[in-house]
Amino acid sequence: MTPSAPPHPRTDDDWWRSAVVYQVYVRSFADSDGDGIGDLRGVRSRLPYLRDLGVDALWLTPFYRSPMIDGGYDVADYRDVDPMFGTLADFDDMIGGAHALGLRVIVDIVPNHSSSAHPWFTAALAAAPGSAERDRYLFRAGRGTEGELPPNDWESIFGGPAWTRVPDGQWYLHLFDPSQPDLNWRNPAVRAEFEEILRFWLDRGVDGFRIDVAHGMIKAEGLPDVGRTSADGRPQIELLGRGRLPYFDQDEVHDIYRAWRPILDSYPDGRMAVAEAWAESPQRLARYIGPDELHQAFNFDFMDATWSADSFRKVIDTALAESTIVGAPTTWVLSNHDRQRHVTRYGDGPVGLRRARAAALLMLALPGCVYLYQGEELGLPEVLDLPDELRQDPAFPRTGQSRDGCRVPLPWGGGLPPYGFGPDGGGPAWLPAPTTWRALSVAAQTGDPESTLELYRAALRLRREHTALPGGPDGAADPVGLSWLESEPGVLAFARTAPAGAPGLVCLVNLSGAPVTVDGGHGEPVIASQALDERDGGRMLPVDAAAWFVRPATG
Ligand code: BGC
Ligand code: MG
């Protein structure tokens, strides 16, 4: 990290600074062959939808060869497409189609662990303790008189101990499922392999990487105990945020990214990387970002903000302050494939949807890069009533928590489930859609000005037109590009800095319990998540609503 990095002269290589990236959960996006599983040809067939929605890039979740124990985050071959998702030729075809439409493509890379079906792990099991094959993973002797206890007290994020014993008595580390053994990133062979994997996909034209568990690859020397386990009631992972865990956010992890950055920079057209990283503070998270490390990290604090002006304001101010320090705008995200969908988090039903629509206008007005999760543009809620026997999240049996409810295949149209997910409208789907989704499909919402889909389409268009900074000619001078305006309690009000001579955008979000009067000085309304009340020449912004206004150019 470079403290107070100099302003960055923007070029198109900096596309990621203000991009809107759409997360495609491939398995649930569109199914081209009728097997009930989304695939790369399905993605290709829906590229025009994404172009018309108005996003700049796609992030595809893992489609590599995998036993699919953890939805493909258990990779058996990092250089091939799983037959369930298609072939490498389908990938090439998809990325070619995306680029032809002006869409960039980011792929997921999963370096913390492989699948236990990866040839390296099979070889490690077949080899003796102490062998070079075992050294690519984290095998250790157990504790206790017979080595019958795990080597330390680390817990899996999916519940239970992070160690599994193999027949010869050694244990191997898996921070996630036992089918996801952690790789040993202190072994140069592991580093060399992943540098080649990056090049493999860069050569195929990918525009960037989303790095899975980017904070986890290096473990503290000696693998020390955390000193607390779920025996005292709460999972160890909850200690994150109150201190450093010996398996997360170790300083040496940054050496890996300092080696990756020159690889990305050696390719033309602005190849980038975004970290899925968890750290104890925004300051520690910012260390992943900089001209010699990664371009971005997900700002999960925004996703975690509660529905209050104070909570959002605090997260936004912290993120903007960090942006200034690292010289790069932050990211904003409300949902992803690991979290309950935000319609449901914000209260479900009509209240949740109202708030989700307002949150979308808030997020899309902020300076920086936005990540949308497929289906949020349809206002999809979490599916809460999936039958247990259909749930596939490996965490479910161990924690009772499952991420399947945000992974239900998208409804595209038609009158019967799975609502156009398959090639001819009908067909199977790996998880069933609720019948209420008939009214939420892309076809059902298209052309309805009140729909959430049309709200996103319009907001994305207006964002391109009115938030030129920090992409505009003056962007380098003001990496933040936002100023707070005076407002009533419980109301967020800010203006985006406009280049000289351009009209400015103002965003208001009403998180108070009552409608608020809109100051006429904010300009003319261009979009609102709920219709504004026009009264006696004045305007009121309803509760749980957001609106954008355009102010005439100054000077
Ligand atoms: C991914 C999850 C996955 C985990 C293990 C993540 O944070 O987003 O879906 O289960 O890493 O790879
Ligand atoms: Mg399929």
Coordinates of C-alpha atoms and ligand atoms in Angstrom, one line a residue:
M1 CA 0.0 0.0 0.0
T2 CA 1.2 3.5 -0.8
P3 CA 0.0 6.0 1.7
S4 CA -1.8 8.9 0.0
A5 CA -1.1 7.5 -3.4
P6 CA -0.9 10.2 -6.0
P7 CA -4.0 10.8 -8.1
H8 CA -4.3 8.3 -10.9
P9 CA -4.5 9.7 -14.4
R10 CA -7.5 7.7 -15.7
T11 CA -7.3 5.8 -18.9
D12 CA -9.7 3.1 -20.2
D13 CA -7.4 0.6 -18.4
D14 CA -9.1 2.0 -15.3
W15 CA -12.5 0.8 -16.4
W16 CA -12.9 -1.1 -13.1
R17 CA -12.8 2.1 -11.1
S18 CA -16.4 3.0 -11.8
A19 CA -17.7 -0.1 -13.4
V20 CA -20.9 -1.9 -12.7
V21 CA -20.1 -5.6 -12.5
Y22 CA -22.9 -8.2 -12.6
Q23 CA -22.2 -11.4 -10.7
V24 CA -23.3 -14.5 -12.7
Y25 CA -23.8 -17.5 -10.5
V26 CA -23.4 -19.8 -13.6
R27 CA -25.2 -22.8 -12.2
S28 CA -28.4 -20.7 -11.7
F29 CA -28.3 -18.1 -14.5
A30 CA -29.5 -19.8 -17.7
D31 CA -29.5 -23.4 -18.8
S32 CA -28.9 -24.1 -22.6
D33 CA -29.2 -27.9 -22.7
G34 CA -32.2 -28.7 -20.5
D35 CA -30.3 -30.6 -17.7
G36 CA -31.5 -28.1 -15.1
I37 CA -28.1 -26.6 -14.5
G38 CA -27.0 -23.2 -15.9
D39 CA -24.1 -23.3 -18.2
L40 CA -21.7 -21.2 -20.3
R41 CA -23.9 -21.4 -23.5
G42 CA -26.7 -20.2 -21.3
V43 CA -24.6 -17.2 -20.3
R44 CA -23.8 -16.5 -23.9
S45 CA -27.4 -16.6 -24.9
R46 CA -28.3 -13.9 -22.3
L47 CA -25.4 -11.5 -23.0
P48 CA -27.7 -9.1 -24.8
Y49 CA -29.9 -8.9 -21.7
L50 CA -26.8 -7.8 -19.7
R51 CA -25.8 -5.3 -22.3
D52 CA -29.3 -3.8 -22.4
L53 CA -29.4 -3.8 -18.6
G54 CA -26.5 -1.5 -18.8
V55 CA -23.7 -3.2 -16.9
D56 CA -20.0 -3.0 -17.8
A57 CA -18.7 -6.4 -16.9
L58 CA -19.7 -9.9 -15.7
W59 CA -18.1 -11.9 -12.9
L60 CA -18.6 -15.6 -13.4
T61 CA -18.5 -17.9 -10.4
P62 CA -16.4 -21.1 -10.8
F63 CA -17.2 -23.2 -13.8
Y64 CA -14.0 -25.4 -13.6
R65 CA -13.9 -29.1 -13.3
S66 CA -15.3 -29.9 -9.8
P67 CA -17.1 -32.5 -7.8
M68 CA -19.4 -29.5 -6.9
I69 CA -19.4 -30.2 -3.2
D70 CA -19.2 -26.5 -2.6
G71 CA -20.8 -25.2 -5.7
G72 CA -17.6 -25.3 -7.7
Y73 CA -15.4 -23.6 -5.1
D74 CA -13.8 -27.1 -4.9
V75 CA -11.7 -27.1 -8.0
A76 CA -10.3 -30.4 -9.4
D77 CA -8.8 -28.8 -12.6
Y78 CA -8.1 -25.1 -12.7
R79 CA -7.6 -25.2 -16.5
D80 CA -10.7 -26.8 -17.7
V81 CA -14.5 -26.3 -17.8
D82 CA -16.6 -28.8 -16.0
P83 CA -18.7 -30.8 -18.6
M84 CA -21.9 -29.7 -16.7
F85 CA -21.0 -26.1 -17.7
G86 CA -19.7 -26.8 -21.2
T87 CA -16.3 -26.8 -22.7
L88 CA -13.3 -24.5 -23.1
A89 CA -14.6 -23.8 -26.6
D90 CA -17.9 -22.7 -25.0
F91 CA -15.9 -20.4 -22.7
D92 CA -14.0 -18.9 -25.7
D93 CA -17.3 -18.4 -27.5
M94 CA -18.9 -16.8 -24.5
I95 CA -16.0 -14.4 -23.8
G96 CA -15.8 -13.5 -27.5
G97 CA -19.5 -12.7 -27.5
A98 CA -19.2 -10.6 -24.3
H99 CA -16.3 -8.6 -25.7
A100 CA -18.2 -8.0 -29.0
L101 CA -21.0 -6.4 -26.9
G102 CA -18.5 -4.3 -24.9
L103 CA -18.8 -6.4 -21.8
R104 CA -15.7 -7.4 -19.8
V105 CA -15.4 -10.7 -18.1
I106 CA -14.0 -11.5 -14.7
V107 CA -13.5 -15.1 -13.5
D108 CA -13.3 -16.5 -10.0
I109 CA -10.0 -18.0 -8.9
V110 CA -9.9 -20.3 -5.9
P111 CA -6.3 -20.4 -4.6
N112 CA -6.7 -21.1 -0.9
H113 CA -7.8 -24.7 -1.4
S114 CA -8.3 -27.2 -4.2
S115 CA -10.8 -30.0 -4.3
S116 CA -9.8 -33.3 -2.7
A117 CA -10.3 -34.7 -6.2
H118 CA -7.5 -32.6 -7.6
P119 CA -4.6 -34.8 -8.8
W120 CA -2.2 -33.0 -6.3
F121 CA -4.3 -34.1 -3.4
T122 CA -4.7 -37.7 -4.7
A123 CA -0.9 -37.8 -5.0
A124 CA -0.5 -36.4 -1.5
L125 CA -2.7 -39.1 -0.1
A126 CA -0.8 -41.8 -2.0
A127 CA 2.6 -40.4 -0.8
A128 CA 4.2 -40.8 2.6
P129 CA 4.2 -38.2 5.4
G130 CA 7.1 -35.7 4.8
S131 CA 7.0 -36.2 1.0
A132 CA 7.1 -33.3 -1.5
E133 CA 3.5 -34.3 -2.5
R134 CA 2.2 -33.8 1.0
D135 CA 4.1 -30.5 1.3
R136 CA 1.7 -28.9 -1.3
Y137 CA -1.0 -29.1 1.4
L138 CA -0.9 -28.6 5.1
F139 CA -0.4 -32.1 6.6
R140 CA 0.6 -32.4 10.2
A141 CA 0.9 -34.9 13.0
G142 CA -2.0 -34.9 15.6
R143 CA -1.8 -34.1 19.3
G144 CA -2.5 -36.5 22.1
T145 CA -0.6 -39.6 23.0
E146 CA -1.6 -41.4 19.8
G147 CA -1.9 -38.3 17.6
E148 CA -5.6 -38.8 17.9
L149 CA -6.4 -35.1 18.4
P150 CA -6.3 -32.4 15.7
P151 CA -3.0 -30.5 15.4
N152 CA -4.6 -27.3 16.7
D153 CA -7.9 -25.8 17.7
W154 CA -8.8 -24.2 14.3
E155 CA -12.4 -24.5 13.2
S156 CA -13.8 -24.9 9.7
I157 CA -15.8 -21.9 8.5
F158 CA -18.5 -24.5 7.7
G159 CA -18.5 -25.8 11.3
G160 CA -16.5 -28.5 13.1
P161 CA -12.8 -28.9 13.3
A162 CA -10.7 -27.7 10.4
W163 CA -8.7 -30.9 10.3
T164 CA -9.4 -34.4 8.9
R165 CA -7.3 -37.5 9.7
V166 CA -6.0 -39.7 6.9
P167 CA -5.4 -43.5 7.3
D168 CA -1.7 -43.2 8.1
G169 CA -2.5 -41.0 11.1
Q170 CA -1.6 -37.5 9.7
W171 CA -4.2 -34.8 9.6
Y172 CA -4.8 -32.2 6.8
L173 CA -6.1 -28.7 7.1
H174 CA -9.3 -27.5 5.5
L175 CA -10.7 -24.1 6.5
F176 CA -13.9 -25.1 4.6
D177 CA -15.3 -28.5 3.8
P178 CA -13.0 -31.7 4.2
S179 CA -13.3 -31.9 0.4
Q180 CA -11.4 -28.5 0.2
P181 CA -7.9 -29.1 1.5
D182 CA -5.9 -25.9 2.0
L183 CA -2.9 -25.5 -0.2
N184 CA 0.5 -24.7 1.3
W185 CA 1.4 -21.2 0.0
R186 CA 4.8 -21.3 1.6
N187 CA 5.7 -24.0 -1.1
P188 CA 7.1 -22.4 -4.2
A189 CA 5.5 -25.1 -6.4
V190 CA 2.1 -23.9 -5.3
R191 CA 3.0 -20.3 -6.2
A192 CA 4.4 -21.2 -9.6
E193 CA 1.3 -23.2 -10.4
F194 CA -1.1 -20.4 -9.7
E195 CA 0.9 -17.9 -11.6
E196 CA 0.6 -20.2 -14.6
I197 CA -3.1 -20.6 -14.0
L198 CA -3.5 -16.8 -14.0
R199 CA -1.7 -16.6 -17.4
F200 CA -3.8 -19.4 -18.8
W201 CA -7.0 -17.4 -18.3
L202 CA -5.4 -14.1 -19.1
D203 CA -4.3 -15.6 -22.4
R204 CA -7.9 -16.6 -23.0
G205 CA -8.9 -13.0 -22.7
V206 CA -10.3 -12.6 -19.2
D207 CA -10.4 -9.0 -17.9
G208 CA -9.8 -9.9 -14.3
F209 CA -10.1 -12.2 -11.4
R210 CA -12.2 -12.4 -8.3
I211 CA -9.9 -13.9 -5.7
D212 CA -11.7 -16.3 -3.4
V213 CA -10.7 -16.2 0.3
A214 CA -7.9 -13.8 -0.7
H215 CA -7.0 -13.3 3.0
G216 CA -6.5 -17.0 3.8
M217 CA -3.6 -18.3 1.8
I218 CA -0.9 -17.8 4.4
K219 CA -1.2 -19.2 7.9
A220 CA 0.8 -18.1 10.9
E221 CA 4.1 -19.9 11.3
G222 CA 3.8 -22.9 13.5
L223 CA -0.1 -23.0 13.1
P224 CA -0.7 -21.6 16.6
D225 CA -4.0 -22.2 18.5
V226 CA -6.6 -19.5 18.4
G227 CA -7.2 -20.2 22.0
R228 CA -11.0 -20.2 21.7
T229 CA -13.3 -22.7 20.2
S230 CA -17.0 -23.1 19.8
A231 CA -16.9 -24.8 23.2
D232 CA -17.7 -21.4 24.6
G233 CA -20.8 -21.1 22.5
R234 CA -19.9 -19.1 19.4
P235 CA -18.0 -20.1 16.3
Q236 CA -14.4 -19.0 16.1
I237 CA -15.0 -17.1 12.9
E238 CA -17.0 -14.6 14.9
L239 CA -13.7 -13.5 16.5
L240 CA -12.9 -11.9 13.1
G241 CA -13.3 -8.2 13.5
R242 CA -12.1 -8.3 17.1
G243 CA -8.6 -9.4 16.3
R244 CA -6.5 -11.4 13.9
L245 CA -7.0 -15.1 13.5
P246 CA -3.8 -17.1 12.8
Y247 CA -5.3 -18.4 9.5
F248 CA -6.5 -15.1 8.1
D249 CA -4.9 -11.8 6.9
Q250 CA -1.3 -12.7 7.7
D251 CA 1.2 -10.0 6.5
E252 CA 3.0 -12.4 4.2
V253 CA -0.1 -12.9 2.1
H254 CA 0.7 -9.6 0.5
D255 CA 3.9 -11.1 -1.1
I256 CA 1.6 -13.2 -3.2
Y257 CA -0.3 -10.2 -4.6
R258 CA 2.9 -8.3 -5.2
A259 CA 4.0 -11.2 -7.4
W260 CA 0.6 -11.4 -9.2
R261 CA 0.3 -7.7 -10.0
P262 CA 3.2 -7.6 -12.5
I263 CA 1.5 -10.5 -14.3
L264 CA -1.7 -8.7 -14.6
D265 CA 0.1 -5.5 -15.7
S266 CA 2.0 -7.4 -18.4
Y267 CA -1.3 -7.8 -20.3
P268 CA -2.9 -5.0 -22.2
D269 CA -6.3 -3.4 -21.6
G270 CA -6.5 -3.1 -17.9
R271 CA -6.6 -6.6 -16.4
M272 CA -7.7 -6.3 -12.7
A273 CA -8.2 -8.3 -9.6
V274 CA -10.8 -8.0 -6.7
A275 CA -10.2 -9.6 -3.4
E276 CA -12.8 -11.4 -1.4
A277 CA -11.0 -10.6 1.8
W278 CA -12.0 -10.4 5.4
A279 CA -9.9 -8.4 7.8
E280 CA -10.3 -7.1 11.3
S281 CA -10.6 -3.4 10.2
P282 CA -11.1 -1.3 7.0
Q283 CA -7.5 -0.2 7.4
R284 CA -6.2 -3.8 7.3
L285 CA -8.5 -4.5 4.3
A286 CA -7.1 -1.4 2.5
R287 CA -3.6 -3.1 2.6
Y288 CA -4.8 -5.4 -0.2
I289 CA -5.3 -2.5 -2.6
G290 CA -2.6 -0.4 -4.3
P291 CA -0.6 0.0 -7.4
D292 CA 1.6 -3.0 -6.5
E293 CA -1.1 -5.3 -5.2
L294 CA -4.8 -5.7 -6.0
H295 CA -7.1 -3.2 -7.6
Q296 CA -10.1 -3.7 -5.3
A297 CA -11.5 -5.6 -2.3
F298 CA -15.2 -6.1 -1.7
N299 CA -16.5 -3.7 0.9
F300 CA -18.7 -6.1 2.8
D301 CA -19.3 -3.4 5.5
F302 CA -21.8 -1.9 3.1
M303 CA -23.7 -5.2 2.9
D304 CA -23.6 -5.4 6.6
A305 CA -24.9 -1.9 7.3
T306 CA -28.3 -1.9 9.1
W307 CA -31.2 0.1 7.7
S308 CA -30.4 3.4 9.3
A309 CA -28.9 6.6 8.0
D310 CA -26.1 6.5 10.7
S311 CA -25.1 3.0 9.8
F312 CA -24.8 3.7 6.0
R313 CA -23.2 7.1 6.6
K314 CA -20.5 5.6 8.8
V315 CA -19.7 2.8 6.3
I316 CA -19.7 5.3 3.4
D317 CA -17.4 7.8 5.1
T318 CA -15.0 5.1 6.2
A319 CA -14.8 3.7 2.7
L320 CA -14.3 7.1 1.1
A321 CA -11.5 7.9 3.5
E322 CA -9.8 4.6 2.6
S323 CA -10.3 5.4 -1.1
T324 CA -8.3 8.6 -0.7
I325 CA -5.5 6.8 1.1
V326 CA -5.2 3.9 -1.4
G327 CA -5.8 6.1 -4.4
A328 CA -8.6 3.9 -5.7
P329 CA -12.4 4.2 -5.4
T330 CA -14.1 1.5 -3.3
T331 CA -16.6 -1.2 -4.2
W332 CA -20.2 -1.4 -3.2
V333 CA -22.1 -4.6 -2.9
L334 CA -25.5 -5.5 -1.4
S335 CA -25.8 -9.2 -2.2
N336 CA -23.9 -12.2 -3.4
H337 CA -24.1 -16.0 -3.6
D338 CA -23.1 -16.3 0.1
R339 CA -25.6 -13.9 1.7
Q340 CA -29.3 -13.8 2.2
R341 CA -30.7 -11.6 -0.5
H342 CA -31.1 -8.0 0.6
V343 CA -34.8 -7.8 0.0
T344 CA -35.2 -10.3 2.7
R345 CA -32.5 -8.9 5.0
Y346 CA -34.3 -5.5 4.9
G347 CA -37.5 -7.0 6.1
D348 CA -38.9 -9.2 3.3
G349 CA -42.3 -8.6 1.7
P350 CA -43.3 -5.1 0.5
V351 CA -41.1 -3.4 3.1
G352 CA -38.0 -5.3 2.1
L353 CA -38.6 -4.6 -1.5
R354 CA -39.1 -0.9 -0.9
R355 CA -35.9 -0.7 1.0
A356 CA -34.0 -2.8 -1.5
R357 CA -35.1 -0.4 -4.3
A358 CA -34.0 2.6 -2.3
A359 CA -30.7 0.9 -1.4
A360 CA -30.1 0.2 -5.1
L361 CA -30.4 4.0 -5.9
L362 CA -28.1 4.8 -3.0
M363 CA -25.5 2.3 -4.1
L364 CA -25.6 3.3 -7.8
A365 CA -25.1 6.9 -6.9
L366 CA -22.0 6.4 -4.9
P367 CA -18.5 6.9 -6.5
G368 CA -16.7 3.6 -7.2
C369 CA -17.4 0.2 -8.6
V370 CA -20.7 -1.6 -8.0
Y371 CA -21.1 -5.4 -7.9
L372 CA -24.7 -6.5 -8.6
Y373 CA -25.8 -10.1 -7.8
Q374 CA -27.9 -11.8 -10.5
G375 CA -31.6 -11.4 -9.7
E376 CA -31.3 -8.3 -7.5
E377 CA -32.4 -6.3 -10.5
L378 CA -35.6 -8.3 -10.4
G379 CA -36.1 -7.6 -6.7
L380 CA -35.9 -11.4 -5.9
P381 CA -36.2 -12.3 -2.3
E382 CA -34.4 -15.1 -0.5
V383 CA -36.2 -18.4 -1.0
L384 CA -36.7 -19.4 2.7
D385 CA -38.8 -22.5 2.3
L386 CA -36.6 -24.8 0.2
P387 CA -37.1 -28.4 1.4
D388 CA -34.1 -29.5 3.4
E389 CA -33.4 -32.5 1.2
L390 CA -32.9 -30.2 -1.8
R391 CA -30.4 -28.0 -0.1
Q392 CA -26.8 -28.5 -1.3
D393 CA -24.7 -26.1 0.7
P394 CA -22.1 -28.3 2.5
A395 CA -22.4 -26.0 5.5
F396 CA -26.1 -26.9 6.0
P397 CA -25.7 -30.3 7.8
R398 CA -23.1 -28.8 10.1
T399 CA -24.4 -25.4 10.9
G400 CA -28.1 -25.5 9.9
Q401 CA -27.3 -22.4 7.8
S402 CA -27.6 -22.8 4.0
R403 CA -26.8 -20.4 1.1
D404 CA -29.1 -22.2 -1.3
G405 CA -32.0 -19.7 -0.9
C406 CA -30.1 -17.0 -2.8
R407 CA -29.0 -19.5 -5.5
V408 CA -32.4 -20.4 -7.0
P409 CA -32.3 -20.3 -10.8
L410 CA -33.4 -17.0 -12.3
P411 CA -36.9 -16.5 -13.7
W412 CA -36.7 -15.3 -17.3
G413 CA -40.4 -15.6 -18.4
G414 CA -43.3 -17.9 -19.0
G415 CA -46.1 -19.2 -16.8
L416 CA -44.6 -22.3 -15.3
P417 CA -41.6 -23.0 -13.1
P418 CA -38.7 -22.8 -13.7
Y419 CA -39.9 -19.7 -15.7
G420 CA -37.7 -19.9 -18.8
F421 CA -34.5 -21.0 -17.0
G422 CA -34.2 -23.9 -19.5
P423 CA -34.1 -24.0 -23.3
D424 CA -37.8 -24.3 -24.0
G425 CA -39.3 -22.7 -21.0
G426 CA -40.1 -25.8 -19.1
G427 CA -37.7 -28.5 -18.0
P428 CA -36.0 -29.2 -14.7
A429 CA -34.0 -26.8 -12.5
W430 CA -31.6 -27.8 -9.8
L431 CA -33.5 -25.8 -7.2
P432 CA -37.3 -25.0 -7.6
A433 CA -38.5 -21.4 -8.0
P434 CA -41.5 -20.3 -5.9
T435 CA -44.7 -19.7 -7.9
T436 CA -44.6 -16.1 -6.9
W437 CA -41.6 -15.7 -9.2
R438 CA -43.9 -15.8 -12.2
A439 CA -44.6 -12.1 -11.7
L440 CA -40.9 -11.4 -11.0
S441 CA -39.5 -12.8 -14.3
V442 CA -37.6 -10.6 -16.7
A443 CA -40.4 -10.9 -19.3
A444 CA -43.1 -10.0 -16.7
Q445 CA -41.2 -6.9 -15.5
T446 CA -40.0 -5.6 -18.9
G447 CA -41.9 -2.5 -20.0
D448 CA -43.6 -2.0 -16.6
P449 CA -42.3 1.4 -15.4
E450 CA -43.0 0.5 -11.8
S451 CA -41.0 -2.7 -11.9
T452 CA -37.6 -3.2 -10.2
L453 CA -36.0 -4.3 -13.4
E454 CA -37.0 -1.0 -15.2
L455 CA -35.8 0.9 -12.1
Y456 CA -32.3 -0.7 -12.5
R457 CA -32.3 -0.2 -16.2
A458 CA -33.1 3.5 -15.8
A459 CA -30.7 4.0 -12.9
L460 CA -27.8 2.4 -14.8
R461 CA -28.5 4.6 -17.8
L462 CA -28.6 7.8 -15.6
R463 CA -25.5 6.7 -13.7
R464 CA -23.6 6.6 -17.0
E465 CA -24.9 10.0 -18.0
H466 CA -24.5 11.9 -14.7
T467 CA -21.7 10.4 -12.6
A468 CA -18.8 11.1 -14.9
L469 CA -16.5 11.3 -11.9
P470 CA -14.1 9.8 -11.1
G471 CA -14.0 8.7 -14.7
G472 CA -14.3 12.2 -16.1
P473 CA -11.4 14.4 -17.2
D474 CA -11.2 15.9 -13.7
G475 CA -11.6 12.6 -11.9
A476 CA -8.0 12.3 -11.0
A477 CA -8.2 15.5 -9.0
D478 CA -11.0 14.2 -6.8
P479 CA -11.0 10.4 -6.3
V480 CA -13.9 10.7 -3.9
G481 CA -16.2 12.9 -5.8
L482 CA -18.9 13.1 -3.2
S483 CA -20.0 15.8 -0.8
W484 CA -22.7 15.5 1.9
L485 CA -25.5 18.0 1.9
E486 CA -27.4 19.3 4.8
S487 CA -30.4 17.1 5.6
E488 CA -33.0 16.2 8.2
P489 CA -32.2 13.5 10.7
G490 CA -32.5 10.0 9.2
V491 CA -32.0 11.3 5.7
L492 CA -28.8 10.8 3.6
A493 CA -28.2 13.6 1.1
F494 CA -25.2 13.9 -1.1
A495 CA -24.0 15.5 -4.4
R496 CA -21.6 13.9 -6.9
T497 CA -18.9 16.3 -7.9
A498 CA -19.6 17.3 -11.5
P499 CA -16.9 18.2 -14.0
A500 CA -17.0 22.0 -14.7
G501 CA -19.9 22.8 -16.9
A502 CA -21.8 19.5 -16.4
P503 CA -25.0 19.1 -14.4
G504 CA -24.6 17.6 -11.0
L505 CA -26.3 14.6 -9.5
V506 CA -27.9 14.7 -6.0
C507 CA -29.1 11.6 -4.2
L508 CA -31.5 11.6 -1.3
V509 CA -32.4 8.5 0.8
N510 CA -35.1 8.7 3.4
L511 CA -34.4 6.2 6.2
S512 CA -36.4 8.2 8.8
G513 CA -39.9 7.2 9.9
A514 CA -41.7 9.9 8.1
P515 CA -41.9 11.5 4.6
V516 CA -39.5 14.5 4.2
T517 CA -39.7 17.6 2.2
V518 CA -37.3 17.9 -0.7
D519 CA -35.3 21.1 -1.0
G520 CA -36.1 22.7 -4.4
G521 CA -32.4 23.5 -4.7
H522 CA -31.5 19.9 -5.3
G523 CA -32.8 20.2 -8.9
E524 CA -35.2 18.2 -11.0
P525 CA -36.0 14.6 -10.0
V526 CA -34.9 12.1 -12.6
I527 CA -35.6 8.8 -10.9
A528 CA -37.2 7.7 -7.6
S529 CA -37.6 4.3 -6.0
Q530 CA -41.2 5.3 -5.0
A531 CA -43.2 8.1 -6.6
L532 CA -42.5 11.5 -4.9
D533 CA -45.6 13.2 -3.5
E534 CA -46.2 16.5 -5.2
R535 CA -48.0 18.9 -2.8
D536 CA -48.8 22.6 -3.1
G537 CA -45.8 23.1 -5.3
G538 CA -43.5 21.2 -2.9
R539 CA -42.2 17.6 -3.1
M540 CA -42.1 14.9 -0.4
L541 CA -39.8 11.9 -0.5
P542 CA -41.7 8.9 1.1
V543 CA -40.4 6.7 3.8
D544 CA -37.8 4.0 2.8
A545 CA -37.4 5.7 -0.6
A546 CA -34.5 7.2 -2.6
A547 CA -34.5 9.7 -5.5
W548 CA -31.9 11.3 -7.7
F549 CA -32.1 15.0 -8.8
V550 CA -30.1 16.8 -11.5
R551 CA -28.8 20.2 -10.7
P552 CA -28.0 22.6 -13.5
A553 CA -24.4 23.1 -14.4
T554 CA -22.5 25.6 -12.4
G555 CA -19.8 27.7 -14.0
Ligands
BGC1 C1 -17.0 -18.3 -1.6 C2 -17.9 -19.3 -1.0 C3 -17.1 -20.6 -0.8 C4 -15.9 -20.3 0.0 C5 -14.9 -21.4 0.0 C6 -16.1 -18.1 -0.5 O1 -16.0 -17.1 0.3 O2 -17.7 -17.1 -1.9 O3 -19.1 -19.5 -1.8 O4 -17.9 -21.5 -0.1 O5 -15.2 -19.2 -0.4 O6 -14.3 -21.4 -1.3
MG2 MG -27.2 -27.0 -18.5

